[in-house]
PDB file of C-alpha atoms in Angstrom:
ATOM      1  CA  MET A   1    -154.557  -9.009-201.264  1.00  0.00           C
ATOM      2  CA  SER A   2    -153.205  -5.429-201.232  1.00  0.00           C
ATOM      3  CA  VAL A   3    -155.463  -4.639-204.784  1.00  0.00           C
ATOM      4  CA  THR A   4    -157.877  -6.149-204.208  1.00  0.00           C
ATOM      5  CA  GLY A   5    -157.949  -4.732-200.551  1.00  0.00           C
ATOM      6  CA  VAL A   6    -157.599  -0.893-202.106  1.00  0.00           C
ATOM      7  CA  ALA A   7    -160.336  -2.005-205.035  1.00  0.00           C
ATOM      8  CA  LEU A   8    -162.727  -3.220-202.461  1.00  0.00           C
ATOM      9  CA  MET A   9    -162.283   0.288-200.433  1.00  0.00           C
ATOM     10  CA  LEU A  10    -162.802   2.354-203.264  1.00  0.00           C
ATOM     11  CA  PHE A  11    -166.153   0.115-203.776  1.00  0.00           C
ATOM     12  CA  LEU A  12    -166.813   1.378-199.968  1.00  0.00           C
ATOM     13  CA  THR A  13    -166.318   4.772-201.290  1.00  0.00           C
ATOM     14  CA  PHE A  14    -168.913   3.744-204.307  1.00  0.00           C
ATOM     15  CA  HIS A  15    -171.211   3.040-201.751  1.00  0.00           C
ATOM     16  CA  LEU A  16    -170.958   5.276-198.696  1.00  0.00           C
ATOM     17  CA  CYS A  17    -171.671   7.920-202.025  1.00  0.00           C
ATOM     18  CA  MET A  18    -174.268   6.425-202.475  1.00  0.00           C
ATOM     19  CA  ASN A  19    -176.204   5.864-199.173  1.00  0.00           C
ATOM     20  CA  ILE A  20    -175.117   9.676-198.605  1.00  0.00           C
ATOM     21  CA  VAL A  21    -177.821  10.333-201.730  1.00  0.00           C
ATOM     22  CA  ALA A  22    -180.904   8.238-199.204  1.00  0.00           C
ATOM     23  CA  LEU A  23    -179.573  10.088-196.429  1.00  0.00           C
ATOM     24  CA  PHE A  24    -181.326  13.315-198.728  1.00  0.00           C
ATOM     25  CA  SER A  25    -183.606  11.895-200.662  1.00  0.00           C
ATOM     26  CA  GLY A  26    -185.801   8.822-201.361  1.00  0.00           C
ATOM     27  CA  GLU A  27    -186.922   9.431-204.973  1.00  0.00           C
ATOM     28  CA  GLY A  28    -182.838  10.238-205.859  1.00  0.00           C
ATOM     29  CA  TYR A  29    -181.838   7.382-203.861  1.00  0.00           C
ATOM     30  CA  ASN A  30    -183.868   4.875-206.210  1.00  0.00           C
ATOM     31  CA  MET A  31    -183.145   6.527-209.138  1.00  0.00           C
ATOM     32  CA  ILE A  32    -180.104   5.193-208.477  1.00  0.00           C
ATOM     33  CA  CYS A  33    -181.789   1.312-206.938  1.00  0.00           C
ATOM     34  CA  GLU A  34    -183.410   1.344-210.502  1.00  0.00           C
ATOM     35  CA  LEU A  35    -180.187   2.666-212.785  1.00  0.00           C
ATOM     36  CA  LEU A  36    -178.318  -0.582-210.284  1.00  0.00           C
ATOM     37  CA  GLY A  37    -181.068  -2.930-210.603  1.00  0.00           C
ATOM     38  CA  ALA A  38    -180.994  -5.788-212.883  1.00  0.00           C
ATOM     39  CA  ASN A  39    -178.834  -5.111-215.400  1.00  0.00           C
ATOM     40  CA  TRP A  40    -176.341  -7.087-217.232  1.00  0.00           C
ATOM     41  CA  TYR A  41    -174.024  -3.586-216.409  1.00  0.00           C
ATOM     42  CA  ALA A  42    -175.006  -4.315-212.630  1.00  0.00           C
ATOM     43  CA  ILE A  43    -175.089  -8.244-212.706  1.00  0.00           C
ATOM     44  CA  VAL A  44    -171.482  -8.205-214.514  1.00  0.00           C
ATOM     45  CA  ALA A  45    -169.661  -5.618-212.210  1.00  0.00           C
ATOM     46  CA  THR A  46    -171.672  -7.584-208.830  1.00  0.00           C
ATOM     47  CA  LEU A  47    -169.531 -10.835-210.287  1.00  0.00           C
ATOM     48  CA  GLY A  48    -166.495  -9.187-210.656  1.00  0.00           C
ATOM     49  CA  LEU A  49    -166.857  -7.168-207.166  1.00  0.00           C
ATOM     50  CA  ALA A  50    -168.200 -11.184-205.622  1.00  0.00           C
ATOM     51  CA  VAL A  51    -164.499 -12.481-207.516  1.00  0.00           C
ATOM     52  CA  LEU A  52    -162.719  -9.443-205.510  1.00  0.00           C
ATOM     53  CA  ALA A  53    -164.132  -9.839-202.248  1.00  0.00           C
ATOM     54  CA  VAL A  54    -164.066 -13.587-202.377  1.00  0.00           C
ATOM     55  CA  PHE A  55    -159.942 -13.591-203.250  1.00  0.00           C
ATOM     56  CA  HIS A  56    -159.453 -11.329-200.694  1.00  0.00           C
ATOM     57  CA  ILE A  57    -160.675 -13.474-198.033  1.00  0.00           C
ATOM     58  CA  VAL A  58    -159.504 -16.609-198.854  1.00  0.00           C
ATOM     59  CA  TYR A  59    -156.169 -15.077-199.587  1.00  0.00           C
ATOM     60  CA  ALA A  60    -156.039 -13.286-196.179  1.00  0.00           C
ATOM     61  CA  PHE A  61    -156.954 -16.822-194.340  1.00  0.00           C
ATOM     62  CA  ILE A  62    -154.138 -18.657-196.728  1.00  0.00           C
ATOM     63  CA  LEU A  63    -151.854 -15.753-195.001  1.00  0.00           C
ATOM     64  CA  THR A  64    -153.098 -15.030-192.280  1.00  0.00           C
ATOM     65  CA  ALA A  65    -152.282 -19.809-191.617  1.00  0.00           C
ATOM     66  CA  GLN A  66    -148.571 -19.405-193.109  1.00  0.00           C
ATOM     67  CA  ASN A  67    -147.451 -16.223-191.002  1.00  0.00           C
ATOM     68  CA  ARG A  68    -149.176 -17.712-187.774  1.00  0.00           C
ATOM     69  CA  ARG A  69    -146.991 -20.839-188.687  1.00  0.00           C
ATOM     70  CA  ALA A  70    -144.219 -18.859-189.903  1.00  0.00           C
ATOM     71  CA  ARG A  71    -143.955 -16.186-187.203  1.00  0.00           C
ATOM     72  CA  GLY A  72    -146.160 -16.756-184.501  1.00  0.00           C
ATOM     73  CA  GLU A  73    -148.372 -13.522-184.040  1.00  0.00           C
ATOM     74  CA  GLU A  74    -146.926 -11.565-187.315  1.00  0.00           C
ATOM     75  CA  ARG A  75    -149.417 -10.900-189.401  1.00  0.00           C
ATOM     76  CA  TYR A  76    -147.820  -9.752-192.650  1.00  0.00           C
ATOM     77  CA  ALA A  77    -144.419  -8.886-194.022  1.00  0.00           C
ATOM     78  CA  VAL A  78    -143.826  -5.018-194.311  1.00  0.00           C
ATOM     79  CA  THR A  79    -139.896  -3.287-194.432  1.00  0.00           C
ATOM     80  CA  ALA A  80    -141.150  -1.073-191.756  1.00  0.00           C
ATOM     81  CA  ARG A  81    -143.229  -1.187-188.616  1.00  0.00           C
ATOM     82  CA  PRO A  82    -144.407   0.789-185.516  1.00  0.00           C
ATOM     83  CA  GLU A  83    -142.800  -0.205-182.442  1.00  0.00           C
ATOM     84  CA  LYS A  84    -145.706  -1.457-181.249  1.00  0.00           C
ATOM     85  CA  VAL A  85    -147.574  -4.262-182.423  1.00  0.00           C
ATOM     86  CA  GLU A  86    -151.066  -2.756-183.338  1.00  0.00           C
ATOM     87  CA  TRP A  87    -154.195  -4.536-181.917  1.00  0.00           C
ATOM     88  CA  ALA A  88    -156.094  -4.496-184.732  1.00  0.00           C
ATOM     89  CA  SER A  89    -152.856  -6.103-186.233  1.00  0.00           C
ATOM     90  CA  GLN A  90    -153.597  -9.141-183.693  1.00  0.00           C
ATOM     91  CA  ASN A  91    -156.244  -9.684-184.601  1.00  0.00           C
ATOM     92  CA  MET A  92    -157.086  -9.583-188.350  1.00  0.00           C
ATOM     93  CA  LEU A  93    -158.956 -12.885-188.506  1.00  0.00           C
ATOM     94  CA  VAL A  94    -160.795 -12.149-185.296  1.00  0.00           C
ATOM     95  CA  LEU A  95    -161.501  -8.903-187.420  1.00  0.00           C
ATOM     96  CA  GLY A  96    -162.447 -10.705-190.820  1.00  0.00           C
ATOM     97  CA  ILE A  97    -164.308 -12.801-189.745  1.00  0.00           C
ATOM     98  CA  ILE A  98    -166.819 -10.801-187.610  1.00  0.00           C
ATOM     99  CA  ILE A  99    -166.986  -8.297-191.026  1.00  0.00           C
ATOM    100  CA  LEU A 100    -167.571 -11.583-193.447  1.00  0.00           C
ATOM    101  CA  LEU A 101    -170.621 -12.353-191.054  1.00  0.00           C
ATOM    102  CA  GLY A 102    -171.999  -8.795-191.296  1.00  0.00           C
ATOM    103  CA  LEU A 103    -171.086  -9.059-195.919  1.00  0.00           C
ATOM    104  CA  LEU A 104    -173.825 -12.075-195.529  1.00  0.00           C
ATOM    105  CA  LEU A 105    -176.114  -9.834-193.046  1.00  0.00           C
ATOM    106  CA  HIS A 106    -175.887  -7.130-196.102  1.00  0.00           C
ATOM    107  CA  LEU A 107    -176.264  -9.581-198.350  1.00  0.00           C
ATOM    108  CA  TYR A 108    -179.804 -10.602-197.177  1.00  0.00           C
ATOM    109  CA  ASN A 109    -180.847  -7.922-196.370  1.00  0.00           C
ATOM    110  CA  PHE A 110    -180.516  -5.933-199.761  1.00  0.00           C
ATOM    111  CA  TRP A 111    -179.073  -7.587-202.873  1.00  0.00           C
ATOM    112  CA  TYR A 112    -181.192 -10.583-202.085  1.00  0.00           C
ATOM    113  CA  ASN A 113    -183.995  -8.942-201.506  1.00  0.00           C
ATOM    114  CA  MET A 114    -183.541  -6.170-204.450  1.00  0.00           C
ATOM    115  CA  MET A 115    -181.300  -7.420-206.966  1.00  0.00           C
ATOM    116  CA  PHE A 116    -181.918 -11.482-206.640  1.00  0.00           C
ATOM    117  CA  ALA A 117    -185.464 -10.402-206.048  1.00  0.00           C
ATOM    118  CA  GLU A 118    -185.270  -8.601-209.822  1.00  0.00           C
ATOM    119  CA  LEU A 119    -183.998 -11.463-211.286  1.00  0.00           C
ATOM    120  CA  VAL A 120    -185.721 -14.317-210.413  1.00  0.00           C
ATOM    121  CA  GLY A 121    -189.161 -12.439-209.624  1.00  0.00           C
ATOM    122  CA  MET A 122    -189.544 -13.156-205.982  1.00  0.00           C
ATOM    123  CA  GLU A 123    -192.857 -11.375-204.691  1.00  0.00           C
ATOM    124  CA  ALA A 124    -191.273  -8.811-201.028  1.00  0.00           C
ATOM    125  CA  LEU A 125    -192.698  -6.935-198.664  1.00  0.00           C
ATOM    126  CA  HIS A 126    -191.231  -3.869-201.099  1.00  0.00           C
ATOM    127  CA  SER A 127    -190.578  -3.764-204.413  1.00  0.00           C
ATOM    128  CA  PRO A 128    -186.836  -4.776-205.549  1.00  0.00           C
ATOM    129  CA  SER A 129    -186.426  -1.550-207.424  1.00  0.00           C
ATOM    130  CA  ASP A 130    -187.529   0.520-203.602  1.00  0.00           C
ATOM    131  CA  GLY A 131    -184.169   0.686-202.408  1.00  0.00           C
ATOM    132  CA  PHE A 132    -185.261   3.718-200.029  1.00  0.00           C
ATOM    133  CA  ALA A 133    -188.034   1.574-198.459  1.00  0.00           C
ATOM    134  CA  TRP A 134    -185.994  -1.640-198.239  1.00  0.00           C
ATOM    135  CA  ILE A 135    -183.142   1.041-195.812  1.00  0.00           C
ATOM    136  CA  GLN A 136    -185.688   1.192-192.872  1.00  0.00           C
ATOM    137  CA  GLU A 137    -187.441  -1.480-192.812  1.00  0.00           C
ATOM    138  CA  THR A 138    -184.020  -2.550-191.710  1.00  0.00           C
ATOM    139  CA  PHE A 139    -183.179   0.050-189.955  1.00  0.00           C
ATOM    140  CA  ALA A 140    -186.390  -0.717-188.087  1.00  0.00           C
ATOM    141  CA  ASN A 141    -185.011  -3.061-186.632  1.00  0.00           C
ATOM    142  CA  PRO A 142    -183.215  -2.512-184.043  1.00  0.00           C
ATOM    143  CA  VAL A 143    -181.610  -5.648-183.608  1.00  0.00           C
ATOM    144  CA  PHE A 144    -180.248  -4.809-187.355  1.00  0.00           C
ATOM    145  CA  VAL A 145    -178.733  -1.405-186.025  1.00  0.00           C
ATOM    146  CA  VAL A 146    -176.364  -2.535-182.734  1.00  0.00           C
ATOM    147  CA  LEU A 147    -175.243  -5.880-186.113  1.00  0.00           C
ATOM    148  CA  TYR A 148    -173.913  -2.952-188.360  1.00  0.00           C
ATOM    149  CA  VAL A 149    -172.788  -0.759-185.563  1.00  0.00           C
ATOM    150  CA  ILE A 150    -170.825  -3.955-185.012  1.00  0.00           C
ATOM    151  CA  TRP A 151    -170.256  -4.637-188.439  1.00  0.00           C
ATOM    152  CA  ILE A 152    -169.117  -1.286-189.020  1.00  0.00           C
ATOM    153  CA  VAL A 153    -166.960  -0.619-186.492  1.00  0.00           C
ATOM    154  CA  ALA A 154    -164.692  -3.839-187.166  1.00  0.00           C
ATOM    155  CA  ILE A 155    -164.954  -2.603-190.702  1.00  0.00           C
ATOM    156  CA  TRP A 156    -163.382   0.361-189.659  1.00  0.00           C
ATOM    157  CA  PHE A 157    -160.384  -1.495-187.063  1.00  0.00           C
ATOM    158  CA  HIS A 158    -159.357  -3.476-190.578  1.00  0.00           C
ATOM    159  CA  LEU A 159    -159.353  -0.731-192.823  1.00  0.00           C
ATOM    160  CA  SER A 160    -157.239   1.404-190.081  1.00  0.00           C
ATOM    161  CA  HIS A 161    -154.814  -0.874-190.542  1.00  0.00           C
ATOM    162  CA  GLY A 162    -154.968  -2.386-193.479  1.00  0.00           C
ATOM    163  CA  PHE A 163    -154.660   1.424-195.430  1.00  0.00           C
ATOM    164  CA  TRP A 164    -151.148   1.522-194.297  1.00  0.00           C
ATOM    165  CA  SER A 165    -150.186  -1.850-194.927  1.00  0.00           C
ATOM    166  CA  SER A 166    -151.489  -1.901-198.713  1.00  0.00           C
ATOM    167  CA  MET A 167    -149.777   1.031-198.640  1.00  0.00           C
ATOM    168  CA  GLN A 168    -146.275  -0.719-198.255  1.00  0.00           C
ATOM    169  CA  THR A 169    -146.684  -4.076-200.146  1.00  0.00           C
ATOM    170  CA  LEU A 170    -147.706  -1.872-203.080  1.00  0.00           C
ATOM    171  CA  GLY A 171    -144.316  -1.050-202.289  1.00  0.00           C
ATOM    172  CA  VAL A 172    -144.264   3.114-200.770  1.00  0.00           C
ATOM    173  CA  SER A 173    -141.932   2.796-197.555  1.00  0.00           C
ATOM    174  CA  GLY A 174    -139.864   4.471-195.801  1.00  0.00           C
ATOM    175  CA  LYS A 175    -140.927   6.089-192.404  1.00  0.00           C
ATOM    176  CA  ILE A 176    -141.349   9.639-193.046  1.00  0.00           C
ATOM    177  CA  TRP A 177    -144.147   7.888-196.216  1.00  0.00           C
ATOM    178  CA  PHE A 178    -145.034   5.330-194.228  1.00  0.00           C
ATOM    179  CA  ASN A 179    -146.330   7.895-190.915  1.00  0.00           C
ATOM    180  CA  ARG A 180    -147.847   9.588-193.868  1.00  0.00           C
ATOM    181  CA  TRP A 181    -149.462   6.337-194.828  1.00  0.00           C
ATOM    182  CA  LYS A 182    -150.618   5.524-191.791  1.00  0.00           C
ATOM    183  CA  LEU A 183    -152.540   8.910-191.161  1.00  0.00           C
ATOM    184  CA  ILE A 184    -153.962   9.068-194.387  1.00  0.00           C
ATOM    185  CA  GLY A 185    -155.486   5.817-193.713  1.00  0.00           C
ATOM    186  CA  TRP A 186    -157.164   6.435-190.352  1.00  0.00           C
ATOM    187  CA  VAL A 187    -158.387   9.910-191.615  1.00  0.00           C
ATOM    188  CA  TYR A 188    -160.185   8.054-194.918  1.00  0.00           C
ATOM    189  CA  THR A 189    -161.328   4.892-192.780  1.00  0.00           C
ATOM    190  CA  THR A 190    -162.431   6.808-189.951  1.00  0.00           C
ATOM    191  CA  LEU A 191    -164.031   9.121-192.128  1.00  0.00           C
ATOM    192  CA  LEU A 192    -165.127   6.809-194.154  1.00  0.00           C
ATOM    193  CA  MET A 193    -166.445   5.223-191.822  1.00  0.00           C
ATOM    194  CA  LEU A 194    -168.249   7.212-189.865  1.00  0.00           C
ATOM    195  CA  GLY A 195    -170.295   8.452-192.696  1.00  0.00           C
ATOM    196  CA  PHE A 196    -172.153   4.878-192.751  1.00  0.00           C
ATOM    197  CA  LEU A 197    -173.014   5.727-189.296  1.00  0.00           C
ATOM    198  CA  VAL A 198    -173.968   8.161-189.477  1.00  0.00           C
ATOM    199  CA  VAL A 199    -176.647   6.857-191.947  1.00  0.00           C
ATOM    200  CA  VAL A 200    -177.897   4.000-189.901  1.00  0.00           C
ATOM    201  CA  LEU A 201    -178.114   6.545-186.754  1.00  0.00           C
ATOM    202  CA  ALA A 202    -179.960   8.604-188.952  1.00  0.00           C
ATOM    203  CA  PHE A 203    -182.852   6.075-189.843  1.00  0.00           C
ATOM    204  CA  ALA A 204    -182.604   3.875-186.735  1.00  0.00           C
ATOM    205  CA  PHE A 205    -183.659   7.268-185.205  1.00  0.00           C
ATOM    206  CA  GLY A 206    -186.069   8.613-187.526  1.00  0.00           C
ATOM    207  CA  CYS A 207    -184.301  11.766-187.976  1.00  0.00           C
ATOM    208  CA  ALA A 208    -182.595  11.304-192.020  1.00  0.00           C
ATOM    209  CA  PRO A 209    -182.953  14.960-193.621  1.00  0.00           C
ATOM    210  CA  SER A 210    -185.130  12.457-196.548  1.00  0.00           C
ATOM    211  CA  LEU A 211    -187.499  10.966-193.690  1.00  0.00           C
ATOM    212  CA  CYS A 212    -188.291  13.960-192.622  1.00  0.00           C
ATOM    213  CA  ALA A 213    -189.499  15.615-196.133  1.00  0.00           C
ATOM    214  CA  ALA A 214    -191.315  12.428-197.394  1.00  0.00           C
TER     215      ALA A 214
END
């Protein structure tokens, strides 16, 4: 659970780096999309991510059910816990469901219209390799913008708790390091999610530097 969570967080970091490129250069972003198109290595990486995500989601549901039966509201077995149980810790299942629904929406908007479309030769509104156009198309819709903002906030809550919980599960314990990892996790996840939020809102309001240069 912790290992898959850390791996998925690293992927989110990579994904944000790609999105930042789109923020400043549509041409640069499309070059990355073409490189990571329906190539064998991209397909293998996608399958690997899918396995990690499915394992993480399924195990999370199993762990939540077991903990609720055994300890009521307690979600994770950790060596040290804050005096007050955090809201995110109490609502990890709800947050997980919101994140899963957001993931399905994101896969439809981008993976389905790009990699899948290229694999099966499906005709779409834009070229599968024109990821920049798909970003503009998606965030021109205010409904999608609102849904993505909700999704990003849910991911922030989930990660802000999950980061330090993962560190404890991986063996980092003690009050001093508990507080340090909690702070590191909060700063890291906040910057990460703020980055995604900036990208969404910049394209939604048409103020992304890459749009101004187009």
